[in-house]
CSV table of C-alpha atoms and ligand atoms in Angstrom, one decimal:
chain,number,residue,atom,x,y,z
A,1,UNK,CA,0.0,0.0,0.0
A,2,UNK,CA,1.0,3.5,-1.2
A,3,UNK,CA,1.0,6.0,1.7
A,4,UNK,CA,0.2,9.4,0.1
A,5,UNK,CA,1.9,12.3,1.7
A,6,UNK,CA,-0.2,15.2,3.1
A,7,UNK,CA,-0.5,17.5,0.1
A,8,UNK,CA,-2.9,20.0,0.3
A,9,UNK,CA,-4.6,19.7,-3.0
A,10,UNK,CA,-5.0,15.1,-2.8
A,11,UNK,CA,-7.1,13.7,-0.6
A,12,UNK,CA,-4.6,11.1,1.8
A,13,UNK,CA,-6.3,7.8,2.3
A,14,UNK,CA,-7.2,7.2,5.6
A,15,UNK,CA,-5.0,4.5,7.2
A,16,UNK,CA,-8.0,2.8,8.1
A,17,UNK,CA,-8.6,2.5,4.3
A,18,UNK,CA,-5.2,0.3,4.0
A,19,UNK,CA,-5.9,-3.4,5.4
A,20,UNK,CA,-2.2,-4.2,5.9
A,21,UNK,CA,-3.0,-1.6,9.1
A,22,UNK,CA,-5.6,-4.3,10.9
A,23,UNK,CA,-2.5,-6.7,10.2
A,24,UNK,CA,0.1,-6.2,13.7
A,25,UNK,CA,3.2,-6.5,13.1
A,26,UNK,CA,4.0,-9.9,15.7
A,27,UNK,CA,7.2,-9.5,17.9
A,28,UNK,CA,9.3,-11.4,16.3
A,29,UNK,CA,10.5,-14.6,18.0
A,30,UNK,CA,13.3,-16.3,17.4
A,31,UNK,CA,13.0,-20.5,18.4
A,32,UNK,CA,16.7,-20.6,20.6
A,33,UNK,CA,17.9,-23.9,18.3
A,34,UNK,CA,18.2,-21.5,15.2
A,35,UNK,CA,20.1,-18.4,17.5
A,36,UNK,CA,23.4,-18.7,16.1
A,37,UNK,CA,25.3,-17.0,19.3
A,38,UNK,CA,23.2,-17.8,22.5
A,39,UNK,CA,24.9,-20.9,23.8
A,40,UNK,CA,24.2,-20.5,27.7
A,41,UNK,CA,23.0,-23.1,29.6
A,42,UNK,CA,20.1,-21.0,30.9
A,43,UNK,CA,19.1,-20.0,27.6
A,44,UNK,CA,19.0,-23.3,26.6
A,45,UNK,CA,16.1,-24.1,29.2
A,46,UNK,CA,13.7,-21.5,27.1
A,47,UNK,CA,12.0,-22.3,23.9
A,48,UNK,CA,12.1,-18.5,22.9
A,49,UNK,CA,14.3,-16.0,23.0
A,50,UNK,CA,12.5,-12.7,23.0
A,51,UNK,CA,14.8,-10.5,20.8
A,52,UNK,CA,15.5,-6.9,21.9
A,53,UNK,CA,16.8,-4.5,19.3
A,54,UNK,CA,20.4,-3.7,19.4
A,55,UNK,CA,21.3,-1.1,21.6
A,56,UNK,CA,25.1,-0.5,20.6
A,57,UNK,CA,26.0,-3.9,19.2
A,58,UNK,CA,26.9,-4.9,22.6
A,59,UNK,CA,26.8,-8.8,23.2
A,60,UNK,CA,25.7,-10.0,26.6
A,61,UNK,CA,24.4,-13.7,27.6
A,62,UNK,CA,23.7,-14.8,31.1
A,63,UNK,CA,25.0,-17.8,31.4
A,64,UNK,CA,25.4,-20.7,34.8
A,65,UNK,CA,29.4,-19.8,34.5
A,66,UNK,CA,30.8,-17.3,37.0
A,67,UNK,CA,32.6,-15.7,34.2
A,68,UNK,CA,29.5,-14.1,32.8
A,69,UNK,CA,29.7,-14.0,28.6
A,70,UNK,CA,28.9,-10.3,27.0
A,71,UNK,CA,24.5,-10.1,26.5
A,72,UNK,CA,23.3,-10.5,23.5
A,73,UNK,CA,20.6,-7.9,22.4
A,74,UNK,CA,19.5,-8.8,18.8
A,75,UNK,CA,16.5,-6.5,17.2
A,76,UNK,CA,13.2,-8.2,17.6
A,77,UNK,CA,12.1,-7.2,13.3
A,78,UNK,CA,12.9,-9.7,10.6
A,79,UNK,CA,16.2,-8.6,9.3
A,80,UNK,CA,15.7,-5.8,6.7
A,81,UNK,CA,17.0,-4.7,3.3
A,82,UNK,CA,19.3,-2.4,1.5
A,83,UNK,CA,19.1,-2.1,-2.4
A,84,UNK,CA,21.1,0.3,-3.8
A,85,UNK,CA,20.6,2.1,-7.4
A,86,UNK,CA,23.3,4.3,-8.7
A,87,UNK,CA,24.2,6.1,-12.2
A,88,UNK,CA,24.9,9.1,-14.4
A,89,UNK,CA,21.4,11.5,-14.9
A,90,UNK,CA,18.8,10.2,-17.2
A,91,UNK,CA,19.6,6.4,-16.3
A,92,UNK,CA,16.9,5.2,-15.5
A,93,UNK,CA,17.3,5.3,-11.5
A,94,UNK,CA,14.1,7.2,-10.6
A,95,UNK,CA,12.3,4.9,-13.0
A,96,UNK,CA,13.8,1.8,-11.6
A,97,UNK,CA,12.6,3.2,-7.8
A,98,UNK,CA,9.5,3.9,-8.6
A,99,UNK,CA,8.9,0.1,-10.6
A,100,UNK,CA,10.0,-1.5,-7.7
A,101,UNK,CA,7.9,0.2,-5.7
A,102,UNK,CA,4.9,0.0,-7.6
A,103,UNK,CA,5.7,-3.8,-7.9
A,104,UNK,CA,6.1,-4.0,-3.9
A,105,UNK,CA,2.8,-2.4,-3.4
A,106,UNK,CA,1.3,-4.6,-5.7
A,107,UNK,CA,2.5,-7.3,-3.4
A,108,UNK,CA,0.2,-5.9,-0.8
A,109,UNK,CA,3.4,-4.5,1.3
A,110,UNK,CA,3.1,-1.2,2.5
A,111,UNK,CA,5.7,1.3,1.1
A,112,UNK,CA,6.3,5.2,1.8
A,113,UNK,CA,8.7,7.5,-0.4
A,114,UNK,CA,10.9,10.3,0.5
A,115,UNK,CA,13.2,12.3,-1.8
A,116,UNK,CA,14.8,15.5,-1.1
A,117,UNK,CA,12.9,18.9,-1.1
A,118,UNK,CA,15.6,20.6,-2.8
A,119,UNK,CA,14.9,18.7,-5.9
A,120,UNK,CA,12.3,21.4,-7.4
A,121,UNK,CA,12.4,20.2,-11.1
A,122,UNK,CA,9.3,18.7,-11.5
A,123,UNK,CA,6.4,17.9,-8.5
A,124,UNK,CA,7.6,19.0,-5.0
A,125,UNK,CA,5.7,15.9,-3.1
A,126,UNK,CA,6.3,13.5,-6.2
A,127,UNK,CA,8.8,11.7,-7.4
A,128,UNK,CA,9.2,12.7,-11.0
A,129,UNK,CA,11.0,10.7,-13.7
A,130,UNK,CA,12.4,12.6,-16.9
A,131,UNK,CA,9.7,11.0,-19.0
A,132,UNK,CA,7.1,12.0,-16.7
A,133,UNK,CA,5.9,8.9,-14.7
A,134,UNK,CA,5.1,10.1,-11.0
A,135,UNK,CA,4.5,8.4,-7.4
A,136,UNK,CA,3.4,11.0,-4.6
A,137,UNK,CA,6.4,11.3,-2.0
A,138,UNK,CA,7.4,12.9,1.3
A,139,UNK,CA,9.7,15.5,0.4
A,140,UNK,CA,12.1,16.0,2.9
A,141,UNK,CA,15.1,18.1,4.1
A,142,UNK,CA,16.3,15.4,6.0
A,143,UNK,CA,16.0,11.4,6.6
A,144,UNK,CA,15.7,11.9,10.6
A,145,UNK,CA,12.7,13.9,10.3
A,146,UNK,CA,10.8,11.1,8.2
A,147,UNK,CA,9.5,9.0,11.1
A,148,UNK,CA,8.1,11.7,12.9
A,149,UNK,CA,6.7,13.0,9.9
A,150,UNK,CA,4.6,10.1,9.0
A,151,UNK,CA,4.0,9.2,12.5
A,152,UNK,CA,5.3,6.5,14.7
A,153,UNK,CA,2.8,3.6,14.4
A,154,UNK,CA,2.0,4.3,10.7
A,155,UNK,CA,6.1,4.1,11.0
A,156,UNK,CA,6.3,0.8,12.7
A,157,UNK,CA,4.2,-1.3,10.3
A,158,UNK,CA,5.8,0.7,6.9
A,159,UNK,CA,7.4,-2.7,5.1
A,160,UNK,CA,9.1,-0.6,2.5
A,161,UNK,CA,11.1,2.8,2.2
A,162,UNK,CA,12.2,4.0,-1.3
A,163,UNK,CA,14.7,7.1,-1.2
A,164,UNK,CA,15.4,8.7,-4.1
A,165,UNK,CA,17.9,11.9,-4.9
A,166,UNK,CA,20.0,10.0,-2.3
A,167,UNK,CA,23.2,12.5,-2.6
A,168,UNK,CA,21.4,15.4,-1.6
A,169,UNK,CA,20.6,13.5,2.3
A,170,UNK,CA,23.7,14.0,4.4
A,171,UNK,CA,22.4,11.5,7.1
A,172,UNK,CA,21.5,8.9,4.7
A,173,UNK,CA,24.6,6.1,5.9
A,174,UNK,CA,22.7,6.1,9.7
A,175,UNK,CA,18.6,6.4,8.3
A,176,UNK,CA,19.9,3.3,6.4
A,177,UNK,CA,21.5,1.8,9.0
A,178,UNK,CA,18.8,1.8,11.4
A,179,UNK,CA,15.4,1.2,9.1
A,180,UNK,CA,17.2,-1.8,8.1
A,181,UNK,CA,19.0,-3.5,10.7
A,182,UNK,CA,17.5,-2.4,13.6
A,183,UNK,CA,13.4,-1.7,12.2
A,184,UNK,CA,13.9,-4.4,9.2
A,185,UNK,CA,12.6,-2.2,6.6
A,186,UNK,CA,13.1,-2.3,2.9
A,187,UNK,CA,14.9,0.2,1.5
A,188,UNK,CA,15.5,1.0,-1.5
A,189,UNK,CA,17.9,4.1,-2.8
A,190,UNK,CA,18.4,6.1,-6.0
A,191,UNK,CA,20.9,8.6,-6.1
A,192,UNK,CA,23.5,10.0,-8.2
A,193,UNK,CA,27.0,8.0,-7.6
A,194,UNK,CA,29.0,11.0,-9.1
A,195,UNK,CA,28.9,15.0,-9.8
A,196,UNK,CA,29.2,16.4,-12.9
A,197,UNK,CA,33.3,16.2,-11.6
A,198,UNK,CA,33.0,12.6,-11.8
A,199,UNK,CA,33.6,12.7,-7.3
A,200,UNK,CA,31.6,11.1,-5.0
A,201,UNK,CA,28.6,12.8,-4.8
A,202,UNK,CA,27.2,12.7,-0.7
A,203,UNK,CA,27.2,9.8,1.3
A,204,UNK,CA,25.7,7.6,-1.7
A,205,UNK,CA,28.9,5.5,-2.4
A,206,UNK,CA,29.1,5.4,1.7
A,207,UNK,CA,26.2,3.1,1.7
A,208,UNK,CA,27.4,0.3,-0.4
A,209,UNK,CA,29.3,-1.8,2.5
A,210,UNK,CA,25.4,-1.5,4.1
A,211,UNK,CA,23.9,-2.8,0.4
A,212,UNK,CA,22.3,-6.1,0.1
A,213,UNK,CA,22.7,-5.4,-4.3
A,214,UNK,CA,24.0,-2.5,-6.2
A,215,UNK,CA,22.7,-1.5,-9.1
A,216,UNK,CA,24.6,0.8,-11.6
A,217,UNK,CA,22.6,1.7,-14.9
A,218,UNK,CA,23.4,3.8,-18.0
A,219,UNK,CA,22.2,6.4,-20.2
A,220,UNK,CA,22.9,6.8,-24.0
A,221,UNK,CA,25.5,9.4,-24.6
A,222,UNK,CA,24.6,12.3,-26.0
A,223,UNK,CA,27.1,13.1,-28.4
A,224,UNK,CA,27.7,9.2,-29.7
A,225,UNK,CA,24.4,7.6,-28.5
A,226,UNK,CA,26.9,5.1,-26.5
A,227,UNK,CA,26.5,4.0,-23.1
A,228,UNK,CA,26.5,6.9,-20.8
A,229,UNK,CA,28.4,6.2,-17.3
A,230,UNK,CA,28.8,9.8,-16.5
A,231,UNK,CA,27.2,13.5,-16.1
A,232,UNK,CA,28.3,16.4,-18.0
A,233,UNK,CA,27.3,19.8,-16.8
A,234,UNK,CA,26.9,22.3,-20.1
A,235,UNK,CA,27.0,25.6,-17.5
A,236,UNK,CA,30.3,27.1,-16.0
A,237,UNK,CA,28.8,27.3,-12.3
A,238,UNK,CA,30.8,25.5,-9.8
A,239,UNK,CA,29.2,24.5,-6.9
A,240,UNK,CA,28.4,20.4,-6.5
A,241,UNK,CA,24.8,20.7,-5.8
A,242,UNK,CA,23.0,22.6,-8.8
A,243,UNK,CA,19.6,21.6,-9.6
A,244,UNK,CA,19.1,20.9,-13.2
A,245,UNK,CA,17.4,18.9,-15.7
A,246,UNK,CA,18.3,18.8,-19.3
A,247,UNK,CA,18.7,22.5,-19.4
A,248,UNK,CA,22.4,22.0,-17.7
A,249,UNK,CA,23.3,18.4,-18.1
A,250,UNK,CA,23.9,15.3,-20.2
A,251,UNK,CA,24.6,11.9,-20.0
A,252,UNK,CA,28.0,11.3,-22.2
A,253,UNK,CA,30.3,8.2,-22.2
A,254,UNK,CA,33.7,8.2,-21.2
A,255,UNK,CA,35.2,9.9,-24.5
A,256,UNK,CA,32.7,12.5,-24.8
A,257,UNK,CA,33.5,13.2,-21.5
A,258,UNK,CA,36.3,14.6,-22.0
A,259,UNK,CA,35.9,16.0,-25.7
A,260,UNK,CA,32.2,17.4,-24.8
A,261,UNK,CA,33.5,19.9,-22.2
A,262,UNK,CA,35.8,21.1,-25.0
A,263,UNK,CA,32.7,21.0,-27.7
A,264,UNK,CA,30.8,22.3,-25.0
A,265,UNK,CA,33.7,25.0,-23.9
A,266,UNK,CA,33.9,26.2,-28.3
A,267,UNK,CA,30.8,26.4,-28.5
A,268,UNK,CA,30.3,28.8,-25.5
A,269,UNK,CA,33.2,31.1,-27.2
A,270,UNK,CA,31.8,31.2,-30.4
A,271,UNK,CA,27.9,32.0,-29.0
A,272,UNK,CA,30.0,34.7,-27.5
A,273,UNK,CA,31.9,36.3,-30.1
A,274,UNK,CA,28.7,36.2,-32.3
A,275,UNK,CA,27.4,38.3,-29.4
A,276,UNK,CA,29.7,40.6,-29.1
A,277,UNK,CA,29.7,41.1,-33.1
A,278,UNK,CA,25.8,41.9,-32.9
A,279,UNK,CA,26.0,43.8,-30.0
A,280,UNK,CA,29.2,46.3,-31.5
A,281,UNK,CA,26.6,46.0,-35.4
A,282,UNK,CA,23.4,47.3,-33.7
A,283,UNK,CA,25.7,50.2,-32.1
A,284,UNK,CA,26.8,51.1,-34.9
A,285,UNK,CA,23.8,51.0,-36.7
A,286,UNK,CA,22.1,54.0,-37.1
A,287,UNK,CA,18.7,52.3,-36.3
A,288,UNK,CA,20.3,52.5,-32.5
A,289,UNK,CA,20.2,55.9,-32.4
B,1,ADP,N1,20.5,10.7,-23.1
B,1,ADP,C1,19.5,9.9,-22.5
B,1,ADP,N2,19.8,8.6,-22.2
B,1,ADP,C2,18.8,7.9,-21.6
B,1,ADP,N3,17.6,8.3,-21.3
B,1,ADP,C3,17.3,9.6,-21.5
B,1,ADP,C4,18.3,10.5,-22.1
B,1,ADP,N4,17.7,11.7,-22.2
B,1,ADP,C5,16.4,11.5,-21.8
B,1,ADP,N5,16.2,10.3,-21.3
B,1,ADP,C6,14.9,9.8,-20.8
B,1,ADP,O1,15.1,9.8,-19.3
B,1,ADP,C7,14.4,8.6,-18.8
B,1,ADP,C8,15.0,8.2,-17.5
B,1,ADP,O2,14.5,9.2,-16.5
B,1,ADP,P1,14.8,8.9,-15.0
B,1,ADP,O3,14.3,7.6,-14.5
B,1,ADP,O4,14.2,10.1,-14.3
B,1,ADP,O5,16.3,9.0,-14.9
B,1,ADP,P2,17.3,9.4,-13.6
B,1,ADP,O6,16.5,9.3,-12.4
B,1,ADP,O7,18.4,8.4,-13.7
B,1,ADP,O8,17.8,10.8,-13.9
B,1,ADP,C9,14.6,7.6,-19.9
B,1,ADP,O9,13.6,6.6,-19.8
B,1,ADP,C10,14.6,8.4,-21.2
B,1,ADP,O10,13.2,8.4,-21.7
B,2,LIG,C1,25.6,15.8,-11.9
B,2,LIG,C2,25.0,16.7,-10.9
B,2,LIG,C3,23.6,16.7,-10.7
B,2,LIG,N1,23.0,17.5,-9.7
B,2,LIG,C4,21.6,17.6,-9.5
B,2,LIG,C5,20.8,17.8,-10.8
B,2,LIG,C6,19.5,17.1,-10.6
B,2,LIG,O1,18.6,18.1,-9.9
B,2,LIG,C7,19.9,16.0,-9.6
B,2,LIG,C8,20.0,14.6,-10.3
B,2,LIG,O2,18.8,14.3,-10.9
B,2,LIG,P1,18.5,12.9,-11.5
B,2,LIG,O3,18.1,13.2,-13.0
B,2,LIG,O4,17.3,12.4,-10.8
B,2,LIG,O5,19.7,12.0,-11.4
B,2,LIG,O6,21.1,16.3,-9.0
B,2,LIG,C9,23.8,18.3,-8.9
B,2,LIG,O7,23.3,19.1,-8.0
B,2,LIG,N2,25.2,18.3,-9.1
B,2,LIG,C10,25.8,17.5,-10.0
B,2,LIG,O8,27.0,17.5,-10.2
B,3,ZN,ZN1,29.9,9.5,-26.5
């Protein structure tokens, strides 16, 4: 189930109206045979073993011994997931999010999206792909702020998170970290791998030792219709984070990479000498006086 975000002009469903919230999420418990790390004798004695989530890793078990072992605290969820989606622009990523989302939904799982409020391009509470397909979506400056947004319970019983414009969420590496391994959620991020410098763009590329699969797609370059691995930015502004669409970038392979900026670089000087030859014609025309 899709969990609209509050826009003011749609309607949100009422949670009643989604069935997977009569279903409670059970504690899970874990039978103490298939516990790979509990091997105390008084934890042998009990059928189950109810699971706590993971404070700080620490391991502690009571056991008979007077040397007492470290406790184990292990989170109580079903383990989660981390699926990772990565490329130049125009790959595909959003489109690839937004499938698998629609494909988890169909699966009667309930899912939520967030992406980052500074991307303004298209819908600000949608998730927008370059050929216009669209899910609504929490738009967000942050990852912390997402549970609290949606609300704890509605929270608690989400199966699936999908996160797209990754690089622009500077907490990303610990939202990951917890809605996975500690809340066993699914979630699933599209970002940008690189800037238009070819550098690691955010704490996307931080995430893979957390990913259960990465995906890297491609776009058809734009100058040899090749595969594109990379973004080329057509404007001379500087700064890593500029929102753009087509307007400032392409997707260009590896050659065109290089040989675009210089294309791209000539053809700025000679749009500028044409300038400056109409502008110095029309002053000396006498129609400018
Ligand atoms: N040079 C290009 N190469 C590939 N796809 C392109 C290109 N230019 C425009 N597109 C369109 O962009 C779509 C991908 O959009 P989207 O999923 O939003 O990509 P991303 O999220 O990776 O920027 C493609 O399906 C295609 O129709
Ligand atoms: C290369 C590059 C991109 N951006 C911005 C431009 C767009 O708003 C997004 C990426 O959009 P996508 O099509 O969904 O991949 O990121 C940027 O700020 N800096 C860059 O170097
Ligand atoms: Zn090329």
């Amino acid at each position: 189930m899709l969990f609209m975000c509050k826009m003011n002009s749609l309607f949100v469903p009422a949670l009643s109206n989604f069935p997977s919230f009569s279903k409670q999420i059970p504690p899970s418990y874990l039978p103490f045979s298939e516990y790979p790390f509990c091997t105390s004798s008084s934890l042998k004695n009990s059928h189950f073993l109810h699971l706590k989530p993971l404070s700080s890793f620490a391991c502690s078990m009571s056991t008979s011994s007077k040397v007492s072992a470290p406790r184990m605290e292990v989170s109580r969820l079903p383990s989660g997931e981390i699926h990772v989606i990565i490329g130049p622009m125009f790959a595909g990523k959003t489109t690839a999010l937004l499938r698998r989302i629609q494909s988890e939904s169909n699966n009667g799982r309930s899912v939520a999206i967030i992406k980052s409020n500074k991307d303004t391009r298209y819908e600000l509470d949608s998730i927008v792909t370059h050929d216009g397909a669209k899910l609504s979506c929490w738009a967000l400056p942050d990852l912390s702020s997402f549970r609290e947004k949606i609300g704890v319970d509605v929270y608690d019983k989400l199966d699936v998170i999908g996160i797209d414009e990754a690089q622009f969420f500077e907490d990303l590496y610990g939202f990951c970290c917890k809605a996975a391994d500690h809340d066993g959620k699914t979630v699933i991020v599209a970002g940008l791998d690189g800037d238009y410098m070819r550098r690691s763009f955010g704490s996307v590329l931080d995430i893979i030792p957390l990913a259960d699969s990465v995906t890297k797609l491609t776009a058809r370059c734009e100058f040899c219709g090749k595969r594109a691995f990379f973004t080329l930015r057509k404007t001379e502004q500087t700064q890593t984070e500029l929102i753009g669409g087509p307007d400032v970038y392409m997707p260009v392979c590896r050659l065109h990479y290089f040989n675009g900026q210089a294309v791209i670089e000539a053809a700025r000087i000679v749009l500028e000498s044409q300038s400056i030859k109409r502008d110095s014609y029309l002053e000396a025309s006498p129609l400018s006086n």
